[in-house]
Amino acid sequence: MKKLLDYTSKKKKYQIEKLEGHYTDSIQNITDYLDGKKSAVGVTSGFEYLSVWYHWNFINDFVTTGNFHKNYLEKATLFGIESNNVRFFLGKKVETYHQAIPFEKSIKHLAQAFLLGWDELGFQYGNLLLKMLYGKQYKGGHPAYLHPWFMLEIFCKWQNISLDYKRLNAPKDMKIYSEILANWDTQDTDLLQKMVQQLVDFHIAQSDEDEYEDRTPDFPSSDYFVYPIEILFWLNIRSRLKIVDYKPDNDLMRLSINDYHTQHTDIPKIDLIEKAKQKLMQDYPNIAFEI
């Protein structure tokens, strides 16, 4: 656990100090679109990079000070959601346009929306992601990472949504997640504690930014090394259903950042997002946003 915290701290410090262009260039690109100097593509990439930037700050703030800065997480989540919202909007206009934030990242924004208490937005985004998963954006997804499919399955079980696996490229072997999915709503406290520990062990073992020829770590970004969003999402849904609560009993789940209960925060009003969407609707009056 200490190794993950130390690595994450060093990596976020480097990213924030050396890659400030994720913030400054994104603001400029979006502003240029508003001023008529650049195309709408600058909005989609700008929103995506701002999402990444704020998530870096969210994680960095925690690993350096111990603070759980909800404002950073709120902005990271909203910019990520709106990036895909704008991309889907543009895809309605241009048949060949199919860009999207990678599904393994987008599903995390969905989970974060529910953790923040943005239920209406979360359900809207969940429906949008399903359209993108079956559509030209994700083309059925890919099986390289297991945890995004686990998160999708948990969401669909919660909402009684049946996935059409004939149209999806889901992993054939879900490994540790198979047992969890089979018992996702268990009332057995001991089994719950055991399953969470199994997920924690898997998360820590698979948190690795190195590249290998023979395997792909399931969590290849330090953005989520100490923030196991896949576990938090599952436990949050269980909490909403008032199924027996999990009692944190290991170092990862005891971190204050990993409170899985719904936070009930307000969706921030971000002027840059509102202005960009207004201009897009003016430029393309016959197209509607999904969100």
PDB file of N, CA and C in Angstrom, residues 229-279:
ATOM      1  N   ILE A 229     -12.194   2.653  -7.885  1.00  0.00           N
ATOM      2  CA  ILE A 229     -13.537   3.082  -8.251  1.00  0.00           C
ATOM      3  C   ILE A 229     -14.463   1.909  -8.530  1.00  0.00           C
ATOM      4  N   GLU A 230     -13.925   0.800  -9.044  1.00  0.00           N
ATOM      5  CA  GLU A 230     -14.773  -0.355  -9.363  1.00  0.00           C
ATOM      6  C   GLU A 230     -15.362  -0.965  -8.095  1.00  0.00           C
ATOM      7  N   ILE A 231     -14.586  -0.963  -7.011  1.00  0.00           N
ATOM      8  CA  ILE A 231     -15.079  -1.486  -5.733  1.00  0.00           C
ATOM      9  C   ILE A 231     -16.062  -0.499  -5.120  1.00  0.00           C
ATOM     10  N   LEU A 232     -15.723   0.771  -5.160  1.00  0.00           N
ATOM     11  CA  LEU A 232     -16.583   1.803  -4.584  1.00  0.00           C
ATOM     12  C   LEU A 232     -17.945   1.832  -5.264  1.00  0.00           C
ATOM     13  N   PHE A 233     -17.961   1.674  -6.588  1.00  0.00           N
ATOM     14  CA  PHE A 233     -19.219   1.699  -7.338  1.00  0.00           C
ATOM     15  C   PHE A 233     -20.124   0.547  -6.913  1.00  0.00           C
ATOM     16  N   TRP A 234     -19.554  -0.637  -6.822  1.00  0.00           N
ATOM     17  CA  TRP A 234     -20.337  -1.804  -6.394  1.00  0.00           C
ATOM     18  C   TRP A 234     -20.889  -1.599  -4.984  1.00  0.00           C
ATOM     19  N   LEU A 235     -20.042  -1.161  -4.071  1.00  0.00           N
ATOM     20  CA  LEU A 235     -20.481  -0.968  -2.689  1.00  0.00           C
ATOM     21  C   LEU A 235     -21.487   0.168  -2.577  1.00  0.00           C
ATOM     22  N   ASN A 236     -21.343   1.195  -3.414  1.00  0.00           N
ATOM     23  CA  ASN A 236     -22.305   2.296  -3.412  1.00  0.00           C
ATOM     24  C   ASN A 236     -23.689   1.807  -3.836  1.00  0.00           C
ATOM     25  N   ILE A 237     -23.730   0.980  -4.863  1.00  0.00           N
ATOM     26  CA  ILE A 237     -25.012   0.442  -5.326  1.00  0.00           C
ATOM     27  C   ILE A 237     -25.637  -0.435  -4.249  1.00  0.00           C
ATOM     28  N   ARG A 238     -24.837  -1.257  -3.593  1.00  0.00           N
ATOM     29  CA  ARG A 238     -25.345  -2.078  -2.489  1.00  0.00           C
ATOM     30  C   ARG A 238     -25.909  -1.194  -1.384  1.00  0.00           C
ATOM     31  N   SER A 239     -25.206  -0.109  -1.072  1.00  0.00           N
ATOM     32  CA  SER A 239     -25.665   0.809  -0.035  1.00  0.00           C
ATOM     33  C   SER A 239     -27.000   1.442  -0.417  1.00  0.00           C
ATOM     34  N   ARG A 240     -27.142   1.810  -1.679  1.00  0.00           N
ATOM     35  CA  ARG A 240     -28.397   2.397  -2.154  1.00  0.00           C
ATOM     36  C   ARG A 240     -29.557   1.405  -2.012  1.00  0.00           C
ATOM     37  N   LEU A 241     -29.256   0.131  -2.202  1.00  0.00           N
ATOM     38  CA  LEU A 241     -30.280  -0.914  -2.102  1.00  0.00           C
ATOM     39  C   LEU A 241     -30.490  -1.376  -0.663  1.00  0.00           C
ATOM     40  N   LYS A 242     -29.736  -0.750   0.256  1.00  0.00           N
ATOM     41  CA  LYS A 242     -29.832  -1.049   1.685  1.00  0.00           C
ATOM     42  C   LYS A 242     -29.537  -2.528   1.981  1.00  0.00           C
ATOM     43  N   ILE A 243     -28.560  -3.064   1.227  1.00  0.00           N
ATOM     44  CA  ILE A 243     -28.050  -4.401   1.516  1.00  0.00           C
ATOM     45  C   ILE A 243     -26.951  -4.232   2.563  1.00  0.00           C
ATOM     46  N   VAL A 244     -26.657  -5.271   3.319  1.00  0.00           N
ATOM     47  CA  VAL A 244     -25.690  -5.170   4.417  1.00  0.00           C
ATOM     48  C   VAL A 244     -24.430  -4.416   3.990  1.00  0.00           C
ATOM     49  N   ASP A 245     -23.999  -3.507   4.850  1.00  0.00           N
ATOM     50  CA  ASP A 245     -22.859  -2.642   4.564  1.00  0.00           C
ATOM     51  C   ASP A 245     -21.530  -3.372   4.754  1.00  0.00           C
ATOM     52  N   TYR A 246     -20.579  -2.957   3.952  1.00  0.00           N
ATOM     53  CA  TYR A 246     -19.202  -3.438   4.099  1.00  0.00           C
ATOM     54  C   TYR A 246     -18.504  -2.613   5.169  1.00  0.00           C
ATOM     55  N   LYS A 247     -17.728  -3.271   6.020  1.00  0.00           N
ATOM     56  CA  LYS A 247     -16.941  -2.604   7.051  1.00  0.00           C
ATOM     57  C   LYS A 247     -15.470  -2.626   6.634  1.00  0.00           C
ATOM     58  N   PRO A 248     -14.895  -1.485   6.299  1.00  0.00           N
ATOM     59  CA  PRO A 248     -13.499  -1.449   5.830  1.00  0.00           C
ATOM     60  C   PRO A 248     -12.553  -2.123   6.825  1.00  0.00           C
ATOM     61  N   ASP A 249     -11.775  -3.079   6.324  1.00  0.00           N
ATOM     62  CA  ASP A 249     -10.866  -3.812   7.213  1.00  0.00           C
ATOM     63  C   ASP A 249      -9.489  -4.012   6.586  1.00  0.00           C
ATOM     64  N   ASN A 250      -9.119  -3.117   5.650  1.00  0.00           N
ATOM     65  CA  ASN A 250      -7.771  -3.177   5.076  1.00  0.00           C
ATOM     66  C   ASN A 250      -7.306  -1.760   4.763  1.00  0.00           C
ATOM     67  N   ASP A 251      -6.025  -1.612   4.514  1.00  0.00           N
ATOM     68  CA  ASP A 251      -5.434  -0.279   4.365  1.00  0.00           C
ATOM     69  C   ASP A 251      -6.033   0.512   3.204  1.00  0.00           C
ATOM     70  N   LEU A 252      -6.297  -0.138   2.088  1.00  0.00           N
ATOM     71  CA  LEU A 252      -6.824   0.588   0.927  1.00  0.00           C
ATOM     72  C   LEU A 252      -8.220   1.125   1.192  1.00  0.00           C
ATOM     73  N   MET A 253      -9.091   0.294   1.705  1.00  0.00           N
ATOM     74  CA  MET A 253     -10.482   0.713   1.894  1.00  0.00           C
ATOM     75  C   MET A 253     -10.660   1.617   3.111  1.00  0.00           C
ATOM     76  N   ARG A 254      -9.653   1.684   3.974  1.00  0.00           N
ATOM     77  CA  ARG A 254      -9.725   2.601   5.116  1.00  0.00           C
ATOM     78  C   ARG A 254      -9.310   4.021   4.744  1.00  0.00           C
ATOM     79  N   LEU A 255      -8.725   4.214   3.572  1.00  0.00           N
ATOM     80  CA  LEU A 255      -8.355   5.569   3.149  1.00  0.00           C
ATOM     81  C   LEU A 255      -9.604   6.435   3.071  1.00  0.00           C
ATOM     82  N   SER A 256      -9.510   7.673   3.568  1.00  0.00           N
ATOM     83  CA  SER A 256     -10.688   8.549   3.615  1.00  0.00           C
ATOM     84  C   SER A 256     -11.255   8.839   2.233  1.00  0.00           C
ATOM     85  N   ILE A 257     -10.418   8.758   1.209  1.00  0.00           N
ATOM     86  CA  ILE A 257     -10.863   9.010  -0.158  1.00  0.00           C
ATOM     87  C   ILE A 257     -11.827   7.919  -0.634  1.00  0.00           C
ATOM     88  N   ASN A 258     -11.816   6.768   0.056  1.00  0.00           N
ATOM     89  CA  ASN A 258     -12.575   5.614  -0.413  1.00  0.00           C
ATOM     90  C   ASN A 258     -13.869   5.375   0.362  1.00  0.00           C
ATOM     91  N   ASP A 259     -14.534   6.456   0.711  1.00  0.00           N
ATOM     92  CA  ASP A 259     -15.878   6.364   1.287  1.00  0.00           C
ATOM     93  C   ASP A 259     -16.850   6.064   0.146  1.00  0.00           C
ATOM     94  N   TYR A 260     -17.485   4.924   0.200  1.00  0.00           N
ATOM     95  CA  TYR A 260     -18.346   4.509  -0.911  1.00  0.00           C
ATOM     96  C   TYR A 260     -19.790   4.995  -0.776  1.00  0.00           C
ATOM     97  N   HIS A 261     -20.119   5.667   0.303  1.00  0.00           N
ATOM     98  CA  HIS A 261     -21.484   6.166   0.478  1.00  0.00           C
ATOM     99  C   HIS A 261     -21.717   7.407  -0.392  1.00  0.00           C
ATOM    100  N   THR A 262     -22.948   7.597  -0.834  1.00  0.00           N
ATOM    101  CA  THR A 262     -23.289   8.711  -1.721  1.00  0.00           C
ATOM    102  C   THR A 262     -23.016  10.044  -1.034  1.00  0.00           C
ATOM    103  N   GLN A 263     -22.368  10.960  -1.755  1.00  0.00           N
ATOM    104  CA  GLN A 263     -21.941  12.230  -1.170  1.00  0.00           C
ATOM    105  C   GLN A 263     -22.998  13.332  -1.243  1.00  0.00           C
ATOM    106  N   HIS A 264     -23.942  13.262  -2.179  1.00  0.00           N
ATOM    107  CA  HIS A 264     -25.009  14.256  -2.329  1.00  0.00           C
ATOM    108  C   HIS A 264     -24.451  15.663  -2.558  1.00  0.00           C
ATOM    109  N   THR A 265     -23.656  15.814  -3.587  1.00  0.00           N
ATOM    110  CA  THR A 265     -23.117  17.126  -3.945  1.00  0.00           C
ATOM    111  C   THR A 265     -23.914  17.702  -5.111  1.00  0.00           C
ATOM    112  N   ASP A 266     -23.795  19.003  -5.310  1.00  0.00           N
ATOM    113  CA  ASP A 266     -24.453  19.662  -6.438  1.00  0.00           C
ATOM    114  C   ASP A 266     -23.557  19.589  -7.674  1.00  0.00           C
ATOM    115  N   ILE A 267     -24.177  19.464  -8.828  1.00  0.00           N
ATOM    116  CA  ILE A 267     -23.415  19.501 -10.078  1.00  0.00           C
ATOM    117  C   ILE A 267     -22.922  20.929 -10.288  1.00  0.00           C
ATOM    118  N   PRO A 268     -21.622  21.139 -10.446  1.00  0.00           N
ATOM    119  CA  PRO A 268     -21.117  22.514 -10.599  1.00  0.00           C
ATOM    120  C   PRO A 268     -21.571  23.142 -11.910  1.00  0.00           C
ATOM    121  N   LYS A 269     -21.819  24.432 -11.864  1.00  0.00           N
ATOM    122  CA  LYS A 269     -22.136  25.192 -13.071  1.00  0.00           C
ATOM    123  C   LYS A 269     -20.821  25.757 -13.605  1.00  0.00           C
ATOM    124  N   ILE A 270     -20.387  25.254 -14.733  1.00  0.00           N
ATOM    125  CA  ILE A 270     -19.108  25.666 -15.310  1.00  0.00           C
ATOM    126  C   ILE A 270     -19.379  26.464 -16.571  1.00  0.00           C
ATOM    127  N   ASP A 271     -19.041  27.732 -16.531  1.00  0.00           N
ATOM    128  CA  ASP A 271     -19.366  28.663 -17.611  1.00  0.00           C
ATOM    129  C   ASP A 271     -18.828  28.191 -18.959  1.00  0.00           C
ATOM    130  N   LEU A 272     -17.622  27.654 -18.961  1.00  0.00           N
ATOM    131  CA  LEU A 272     -16.992  27.219 -20.206  1.00  0.00           C
ATOM    132  C   LEU A 272     -17.805  26.100 -20.875  1.00  0.00           C
ATOM    133  N   ILE A 273     -18.335  25.196 -20.076  1.00  0.00           N
ATOM    134  CA  ILE A 273     -19.158  24.113 -20.617  1.00  0.00           C
ATOM    135  C   ILE A 273     -20.454  24.663 -21.187  1.00  0.00           C
ATOM    136  N   GLU A 274     -21.105  25.529 -20.422  1.00  0.00           N
ATOM    137  CA  GLU A 274     -22.392  26.071 -20.862  1.00  0.00           C
ATOM    138  C   GLU A 274     -22.252  26.873 -22.149  1.00  0.00           C
ATOM    139  N   LYS A 275     -21.225  27.700 -22.233  1.00  0.00           N
ATOM    140  CA  LYS A 275     -21.031  28.523 -23.432  1.00  0.00           C
ATOM    141  C   LYS A 275     -20.716  27.665 -24.654  1.00  0.00           C
ATOM    142  N   ALA A 276     -19.890  26.647 -24.461  1.00  0.00           N
ATOM    143  CA  ALA A 276     -19.531  25.776 -25.586  1.00  0.00           C
ATOM    144  C   ALA A 276     -20.753  25.029 -26.107  1.00  0.00           C
ATOM    145  N   LYS A 277     -21.586  24.525 -25.209  1.00  0.00           N
ATOM    146  CA  LYS A 277     -22.776  23.793 -25.642  1.00  0.00           C
ATOM    147  C   LYS A 277     -23.790  24.720 -26.308  1.00  0.00           C
ATOM    148  N   GLN A 278     -23.897  25.932 -25.808  1.00  0.00           N
ATOM    149  CA  GLN A 278     -24.802  26.905 -26.429  1.00  0.00           C
ATOM    150  C   GLN A 278     -24.371  27.211 -27.855  1.00  0.00           C
ATOM    151  N   LYS A 279     -23.071  27.393 -28.061  1.00  0.00           N
ATOM    152  CA  LYS A 279     -22.577  27.690 -29.412  1.00  0.00           C
ATOM    153  C   LYS A 279     -22.757  26.486 -30.332  1.00  0.00           C
TER     154      LYS A 279
END
